[in-house]
Coordinates of C-alpha atoms in Angstrom, one line a residue:
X1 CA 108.4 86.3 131.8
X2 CA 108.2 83.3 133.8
X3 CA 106.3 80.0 132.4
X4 CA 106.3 77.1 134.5
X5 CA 108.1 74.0 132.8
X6 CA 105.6 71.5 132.8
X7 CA 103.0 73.0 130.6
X8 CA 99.5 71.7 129.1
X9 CA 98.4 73.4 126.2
X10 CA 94.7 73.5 125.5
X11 CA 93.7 74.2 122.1
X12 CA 89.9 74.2 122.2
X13 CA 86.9 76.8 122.9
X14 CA 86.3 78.4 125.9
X15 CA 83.2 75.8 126.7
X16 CA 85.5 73.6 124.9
X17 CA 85.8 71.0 128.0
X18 CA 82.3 70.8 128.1
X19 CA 81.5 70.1 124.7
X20 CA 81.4 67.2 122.3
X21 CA 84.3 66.6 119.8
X22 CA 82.7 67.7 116.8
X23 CA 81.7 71.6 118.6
X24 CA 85.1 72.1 119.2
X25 CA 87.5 74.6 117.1
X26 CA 89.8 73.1 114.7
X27 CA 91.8 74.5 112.0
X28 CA 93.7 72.3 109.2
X29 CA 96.1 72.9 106.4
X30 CA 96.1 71.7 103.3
X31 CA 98.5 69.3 102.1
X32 CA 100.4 69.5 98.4
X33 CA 102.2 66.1 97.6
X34 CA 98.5 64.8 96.1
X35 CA 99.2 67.8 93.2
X36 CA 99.3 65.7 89.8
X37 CA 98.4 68.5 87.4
X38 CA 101.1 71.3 85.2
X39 CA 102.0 74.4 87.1
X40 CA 104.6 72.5 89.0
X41 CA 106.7 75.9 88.8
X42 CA 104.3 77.6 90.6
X43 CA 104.1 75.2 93.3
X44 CA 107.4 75.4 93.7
X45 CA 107.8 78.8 94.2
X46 CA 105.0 78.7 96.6
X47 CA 106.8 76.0 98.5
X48 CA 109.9 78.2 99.1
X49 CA 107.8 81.2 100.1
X50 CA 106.1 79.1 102.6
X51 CA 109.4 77.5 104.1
X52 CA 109.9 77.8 107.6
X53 CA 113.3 76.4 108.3
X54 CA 114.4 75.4 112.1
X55 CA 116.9 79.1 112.4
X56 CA 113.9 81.5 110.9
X57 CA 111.6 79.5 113.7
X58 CA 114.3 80.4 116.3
X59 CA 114.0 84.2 114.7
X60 CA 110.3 84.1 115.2
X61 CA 109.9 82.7 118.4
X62 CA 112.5 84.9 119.9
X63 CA 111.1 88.0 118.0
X64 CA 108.0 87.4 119.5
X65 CA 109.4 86.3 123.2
X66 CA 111.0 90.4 122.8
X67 CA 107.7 91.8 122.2
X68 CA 106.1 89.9 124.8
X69 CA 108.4 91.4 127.5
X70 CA 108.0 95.0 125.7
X71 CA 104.3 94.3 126.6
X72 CA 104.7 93.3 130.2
X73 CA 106.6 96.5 130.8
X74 CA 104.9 99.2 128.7
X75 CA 100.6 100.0 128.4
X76 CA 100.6 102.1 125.2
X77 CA 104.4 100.9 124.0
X78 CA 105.8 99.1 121.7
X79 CA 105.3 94.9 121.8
X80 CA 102.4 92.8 122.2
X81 CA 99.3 93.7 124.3
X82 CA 99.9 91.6 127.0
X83 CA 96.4 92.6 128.6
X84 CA 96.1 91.9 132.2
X85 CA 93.1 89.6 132.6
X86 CA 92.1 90.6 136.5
X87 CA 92.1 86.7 136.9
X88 CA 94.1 85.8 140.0
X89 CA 93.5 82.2 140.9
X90 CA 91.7 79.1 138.6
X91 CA 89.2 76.8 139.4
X92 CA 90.5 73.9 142.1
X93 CA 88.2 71.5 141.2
X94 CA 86.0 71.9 144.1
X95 CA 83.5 73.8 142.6
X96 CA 80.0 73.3 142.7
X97 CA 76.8 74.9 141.9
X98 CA 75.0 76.0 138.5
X99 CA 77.1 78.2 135.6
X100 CA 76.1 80.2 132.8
X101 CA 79.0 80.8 129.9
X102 CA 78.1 83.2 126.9
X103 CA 81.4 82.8 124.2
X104 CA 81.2 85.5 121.5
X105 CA 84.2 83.6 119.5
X106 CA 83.7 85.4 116.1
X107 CA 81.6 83.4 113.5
X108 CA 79.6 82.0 116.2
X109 CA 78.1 82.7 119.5
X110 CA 77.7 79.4 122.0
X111 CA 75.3 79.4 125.6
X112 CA 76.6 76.9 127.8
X113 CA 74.5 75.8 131.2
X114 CA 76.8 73.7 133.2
X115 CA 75.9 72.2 137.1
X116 CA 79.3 71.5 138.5
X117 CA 79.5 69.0 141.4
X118 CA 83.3 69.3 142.5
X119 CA 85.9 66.4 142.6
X120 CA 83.4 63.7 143.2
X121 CA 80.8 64.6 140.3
X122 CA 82.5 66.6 137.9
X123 CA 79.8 67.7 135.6
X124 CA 76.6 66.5 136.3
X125 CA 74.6 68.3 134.0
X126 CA 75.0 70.5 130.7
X127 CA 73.5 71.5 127.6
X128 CA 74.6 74.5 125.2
X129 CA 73.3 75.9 122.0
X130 CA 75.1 77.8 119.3
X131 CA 74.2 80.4 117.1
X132 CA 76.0 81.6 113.6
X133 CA 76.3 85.1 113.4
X134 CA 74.7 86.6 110.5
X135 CA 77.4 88.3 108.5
X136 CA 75.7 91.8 107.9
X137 CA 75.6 92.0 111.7
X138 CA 79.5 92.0 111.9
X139 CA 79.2 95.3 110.4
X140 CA 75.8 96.5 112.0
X141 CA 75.3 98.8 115.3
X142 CA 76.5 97.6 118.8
X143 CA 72.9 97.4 119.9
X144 CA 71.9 95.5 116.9
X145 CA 74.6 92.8 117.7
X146 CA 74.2 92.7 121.5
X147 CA 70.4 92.4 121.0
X148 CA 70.6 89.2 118.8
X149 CA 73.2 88.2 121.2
X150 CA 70.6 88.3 124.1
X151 CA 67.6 86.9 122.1
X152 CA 69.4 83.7 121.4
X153 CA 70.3 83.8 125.5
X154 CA 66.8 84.7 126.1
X155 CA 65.5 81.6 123.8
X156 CA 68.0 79.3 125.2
X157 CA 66.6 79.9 129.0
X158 CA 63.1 79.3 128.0
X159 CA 64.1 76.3 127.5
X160 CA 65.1 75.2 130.5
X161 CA 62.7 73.4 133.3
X162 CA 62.0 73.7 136.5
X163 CA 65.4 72.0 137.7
X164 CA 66.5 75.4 136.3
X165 CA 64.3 77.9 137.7
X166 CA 66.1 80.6 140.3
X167 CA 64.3 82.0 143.2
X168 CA 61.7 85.3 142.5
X169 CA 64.4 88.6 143.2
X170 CA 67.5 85.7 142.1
X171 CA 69.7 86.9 138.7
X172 CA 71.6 84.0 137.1
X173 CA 75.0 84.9 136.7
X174 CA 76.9 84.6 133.6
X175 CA 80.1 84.4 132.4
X176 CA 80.9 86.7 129.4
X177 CA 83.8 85.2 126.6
X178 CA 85.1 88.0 124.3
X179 CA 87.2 87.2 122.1
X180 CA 88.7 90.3 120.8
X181 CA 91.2 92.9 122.2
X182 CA 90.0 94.3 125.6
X183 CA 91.3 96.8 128.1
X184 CA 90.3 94.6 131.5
X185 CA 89.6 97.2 134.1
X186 CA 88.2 94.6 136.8
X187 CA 86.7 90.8 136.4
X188 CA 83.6 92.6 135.2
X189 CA 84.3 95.2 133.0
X190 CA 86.3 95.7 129.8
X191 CA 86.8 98.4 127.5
X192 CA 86.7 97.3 123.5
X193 CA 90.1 98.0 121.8
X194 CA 89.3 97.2 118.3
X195 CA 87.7 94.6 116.2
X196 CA 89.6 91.5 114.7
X197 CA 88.4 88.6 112.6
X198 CA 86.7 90.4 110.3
X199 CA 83.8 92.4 112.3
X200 CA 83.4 96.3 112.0
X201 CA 80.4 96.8 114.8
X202 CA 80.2 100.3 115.3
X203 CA 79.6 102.2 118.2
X204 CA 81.4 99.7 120.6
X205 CA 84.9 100.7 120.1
X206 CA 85.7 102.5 123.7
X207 CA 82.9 101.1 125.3
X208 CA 82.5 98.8 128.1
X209 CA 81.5 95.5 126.6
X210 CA 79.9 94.5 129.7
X211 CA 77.7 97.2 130.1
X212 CA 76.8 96.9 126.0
X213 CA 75.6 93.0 126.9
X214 CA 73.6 94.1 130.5
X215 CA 72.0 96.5 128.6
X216 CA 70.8 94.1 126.0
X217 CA 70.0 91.6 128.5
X218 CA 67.4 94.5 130.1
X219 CA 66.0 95.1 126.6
X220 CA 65.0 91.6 126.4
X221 CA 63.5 91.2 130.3
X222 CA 66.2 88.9 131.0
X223 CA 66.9 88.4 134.8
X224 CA 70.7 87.9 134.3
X225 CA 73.9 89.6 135.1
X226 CA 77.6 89.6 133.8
X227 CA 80.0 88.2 137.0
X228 CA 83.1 88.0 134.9
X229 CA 84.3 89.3 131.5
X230 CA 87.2 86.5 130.2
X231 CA 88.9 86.5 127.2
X232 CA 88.6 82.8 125.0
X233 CA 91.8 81.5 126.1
X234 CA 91.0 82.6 129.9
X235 CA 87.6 80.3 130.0
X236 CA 89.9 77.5 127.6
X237 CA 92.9 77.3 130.9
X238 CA 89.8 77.6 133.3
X239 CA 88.1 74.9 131.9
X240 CA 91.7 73.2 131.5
X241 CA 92.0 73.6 135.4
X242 CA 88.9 71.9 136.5
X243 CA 90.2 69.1 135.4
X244 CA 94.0 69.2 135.6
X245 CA 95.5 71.3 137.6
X246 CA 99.0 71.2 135.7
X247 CA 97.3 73.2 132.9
X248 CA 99.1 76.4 132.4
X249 CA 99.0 77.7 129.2
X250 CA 95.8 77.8 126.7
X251 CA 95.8 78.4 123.2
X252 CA 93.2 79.4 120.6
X253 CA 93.1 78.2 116.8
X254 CA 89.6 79.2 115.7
X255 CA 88.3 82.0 113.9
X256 CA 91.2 84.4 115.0
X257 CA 94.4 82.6 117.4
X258 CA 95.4 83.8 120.7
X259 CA 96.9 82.6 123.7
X260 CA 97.2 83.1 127.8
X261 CA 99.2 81.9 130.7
X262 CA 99.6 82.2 134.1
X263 CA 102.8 85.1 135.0
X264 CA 104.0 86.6 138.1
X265 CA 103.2 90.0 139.1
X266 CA 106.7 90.6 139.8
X267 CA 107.4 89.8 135.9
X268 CA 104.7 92.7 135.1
X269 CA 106.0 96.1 135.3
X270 CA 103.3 98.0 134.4
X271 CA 101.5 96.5 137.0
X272 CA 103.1 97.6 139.9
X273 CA 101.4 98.2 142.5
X274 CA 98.5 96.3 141.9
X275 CA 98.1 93.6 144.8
X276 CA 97.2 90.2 144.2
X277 CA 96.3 87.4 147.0
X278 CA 98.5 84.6 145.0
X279 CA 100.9 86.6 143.8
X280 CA 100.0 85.8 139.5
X281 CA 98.1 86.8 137.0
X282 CA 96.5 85.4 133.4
X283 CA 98.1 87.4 130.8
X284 CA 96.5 87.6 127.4
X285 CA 99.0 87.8 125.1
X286 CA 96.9 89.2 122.1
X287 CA 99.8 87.5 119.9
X288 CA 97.4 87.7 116.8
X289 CA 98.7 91.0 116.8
X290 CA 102.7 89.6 116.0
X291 CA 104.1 90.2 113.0
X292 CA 107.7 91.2 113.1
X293 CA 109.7 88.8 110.8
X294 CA 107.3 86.4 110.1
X295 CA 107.5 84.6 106.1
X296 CA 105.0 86.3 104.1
X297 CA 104.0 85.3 100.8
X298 CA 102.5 87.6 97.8
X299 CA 99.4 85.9 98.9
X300 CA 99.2 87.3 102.2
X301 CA 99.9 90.1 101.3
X302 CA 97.6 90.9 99.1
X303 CA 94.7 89.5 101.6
X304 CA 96.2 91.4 104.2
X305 CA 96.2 94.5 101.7
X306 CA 92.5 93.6 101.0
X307 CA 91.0 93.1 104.5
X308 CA 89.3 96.4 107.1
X309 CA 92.5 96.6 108.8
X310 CA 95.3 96.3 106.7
X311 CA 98.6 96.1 108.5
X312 CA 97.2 94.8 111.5
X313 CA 97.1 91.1 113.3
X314 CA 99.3 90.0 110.1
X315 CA 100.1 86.1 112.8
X316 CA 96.4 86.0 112.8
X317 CA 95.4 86.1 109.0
X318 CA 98.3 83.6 108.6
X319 CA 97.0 80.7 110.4
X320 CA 93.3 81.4 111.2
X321 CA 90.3 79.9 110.5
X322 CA 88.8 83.3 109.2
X323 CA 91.4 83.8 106.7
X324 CA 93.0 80.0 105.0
X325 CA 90.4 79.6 103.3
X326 CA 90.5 82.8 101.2
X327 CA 94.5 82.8 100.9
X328 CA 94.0 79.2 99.5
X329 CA 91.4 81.0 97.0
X330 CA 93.9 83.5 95.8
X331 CA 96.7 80.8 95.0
X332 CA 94.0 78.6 93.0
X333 CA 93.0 81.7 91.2
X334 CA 97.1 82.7 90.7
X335 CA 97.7 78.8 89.4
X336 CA 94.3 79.4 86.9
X337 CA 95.3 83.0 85.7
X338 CA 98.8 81.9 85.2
X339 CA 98.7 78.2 84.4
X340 CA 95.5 77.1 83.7
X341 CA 94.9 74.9 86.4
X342 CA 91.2 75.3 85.5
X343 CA 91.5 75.1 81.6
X344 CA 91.2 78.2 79.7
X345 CA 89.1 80.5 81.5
X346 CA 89.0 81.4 86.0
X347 CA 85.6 80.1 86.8
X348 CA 83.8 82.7 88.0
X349 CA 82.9 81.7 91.6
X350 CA 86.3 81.0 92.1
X351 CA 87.0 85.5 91.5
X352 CA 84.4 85.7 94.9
X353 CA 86.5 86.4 97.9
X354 CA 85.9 84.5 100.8
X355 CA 84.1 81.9 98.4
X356 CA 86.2 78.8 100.3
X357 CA 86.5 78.7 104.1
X358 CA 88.7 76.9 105.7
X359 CA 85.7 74.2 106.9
X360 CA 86.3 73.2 103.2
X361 CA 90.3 73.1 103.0
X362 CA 89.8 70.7 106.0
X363 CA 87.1 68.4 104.1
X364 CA 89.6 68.4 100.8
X365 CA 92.3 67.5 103.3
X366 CA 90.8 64.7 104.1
X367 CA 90.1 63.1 100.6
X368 CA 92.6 60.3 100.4
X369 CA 90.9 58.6 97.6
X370 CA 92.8 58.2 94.7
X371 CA 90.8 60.8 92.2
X372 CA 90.4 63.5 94.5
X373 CA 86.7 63.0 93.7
X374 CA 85.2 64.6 97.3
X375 CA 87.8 67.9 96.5
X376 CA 86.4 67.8 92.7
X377 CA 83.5 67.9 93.7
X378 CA 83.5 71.2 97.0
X379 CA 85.6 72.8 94.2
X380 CA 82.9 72.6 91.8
X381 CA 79.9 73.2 94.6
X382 CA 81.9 75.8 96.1
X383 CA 83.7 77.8 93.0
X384 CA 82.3 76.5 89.9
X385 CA 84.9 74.4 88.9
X386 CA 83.9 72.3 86.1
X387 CA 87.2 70.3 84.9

């Protein structure tokens, strides 16, 4: 691989640049040293589970540098996914004109409406929406999904006034985020690998994700088009680039974690062949999917042994939004079983999984009063616990 040294790393959305602070993706951890009550030994133990000591970093990082040049070299081999993104160049700057965005992220879908005016104006106009997806339709139909998808598309244009209003014969053109595994045949069209963050949709797997959303769009009388299919980290360094043009790398800590940069095609082997007017391409690295040597503790584990696709994206479900909050869960529920963190008895709520997300690890993180009272009091709102 080759990574230019000066790097920017973007950890936001894809619309992320365009957004206000509080709509962009964070994640948090939770911090320990505030822990005044008895099972000490079991915090402990955790502690040294959870250790990540400078020479098994080293191991990691060059564990997973190995599998990303497996990945560069082989389609169906061993190593990461290394997905070719079709993406040859990034914005300049100079752009102008009027831009749809549509990021399917995972718990939430956004609509972004941006008018760009190049160097001098930057943005001069946006507005977005965003939509929580309901959880039964992460395990519904791909044309139930892709239909809600388009009725909160279609209710965001008819919105808009006449500033926004195209010519009669005129299809706006949108840009499509997916954030899960894709087989990128061109800039418009992508074949679904396989679900992550928790979503089982069926009838998408193998199909062209494009084609699923233009379809929907149809359905719903929509005059609108897909122009580009880009993965979440793609539309984060595009965004990145508008504005800075040293921006190389972007990374995703949301729902699920990824993260792209900008390679050679001479460092691509199983693109060979392929021609490309600058010489690069954005590679999506997919490294959600890494798992060789990373510290594992019983906990994940057992959430990884619990989840639809056990075995699989095992870096995702250690550091994701979709997943802290329930491996926080299962150590409060180990502490109560084992120590009686809780008093005498689990509280009930507390047996639910997925009960805590990790939205709440980051409000008890923030509780610096002396008492804890804000995390008493989401731990009793959110699991039912009394003491």
């Amino acid at each position: 691989m080759s990574v230019s040294v000066s790097v920017t790393v973007t950890v936001t959305s894809t619309v992320g640049p365009f957004l206000p602070r509080s709509h962009r993706r964070s994640t948090t951890a939770v911090r320990s040293n505030k822990v005044s009550v008895g099972p000490t030994r079991l915090l402990t133990k955790l502690k040294q589970d959870c250790a990540t000591p400078l020479p098994l970093l080293h191991h990691v990082a060059d564990a997973m540098s190995s599998e990303m040049r497996a990945g560069l070299s082989s389609v169906d081999g061993p190593g990461l996914p290394m997905i070719p993104t079709y993406v040859h160049t990034l914005p300049s700057g100079n752009e102008k004109g009027l831009f749809y965005a549509l990021d399917l992220g995972g718990t939430n879908f956004r609509v972004l409406r941006v008018q760009l005016g190049g160097k001098d104006d930057r943005v001069i106009d946006v507005d977005f929406d965003q939509v929580a997806i309901p959880h039964d339709l992460m395990f519904a139909t791909s044309e139930e999904l892709f239909d809600f998808i388009a009725l909160g598309l279609a209710k965001f244009v008819d919105k808009e006034d006449s500033r926004f209003h195209f010519p009669p014969g005129r299809k706006r053109e949108i840009g499509f985020t997916f954030s899960f595994p894709v087989k990128q045949t061109s800039i418009d069209s992508g074949i679904l690998i396989k679900w992550t963050k928790g979503f089982a949709v069926s009838g998408t797997v193998g199909r062209d994700v494009v084609a699923c959303l233009n379809e929907a769009l149809e359905r719903q009388g929509l005059d609108m088009r897909v122009s580009a299919l880009v993965n979440d980290t793609v539309g984060t360094l595009a965004g990145a680039e508008y504005y800075d043009n040293d921006a190389k790398v972007a990374v995703i800590l949301g729902t699920g974690t990824n993260a792209c940069y900008i390679e050679k095609l001479s460092a691509i082997p199983k693109l060979q062949g392929h021609v490309s007017s600058s010489g690069k391409m954005i590679i999506s690295t997919e490294w959600g999917a890494f798992s060789n040597g990373l510290p594992l503790t019983v906990f994940d584990r057992e959430m990884d042994a619990a989840s639809i696709n056990p075995g699989h994206h095992i870096f995702e479900k250690t550091i994701s939004g979709m997943y802290l909050g329930e491996i926080v869960r299962r150590v409060l529920v180990n502490m109560a079983e084992e120590e009686g963190l809780f008093g005498i008895s689990v509280p009930q709520k507390l047996s639910m999984p997925f009960i805590l997300g990790t939205p709440d690890l980051s409000a008890m993180q923030q509780d610096n009063s002396g008492d804890l009272q804000a995390v008493g009091s989401l731990l009793y709102d959110k699991a039912g616990v009394n003491s």
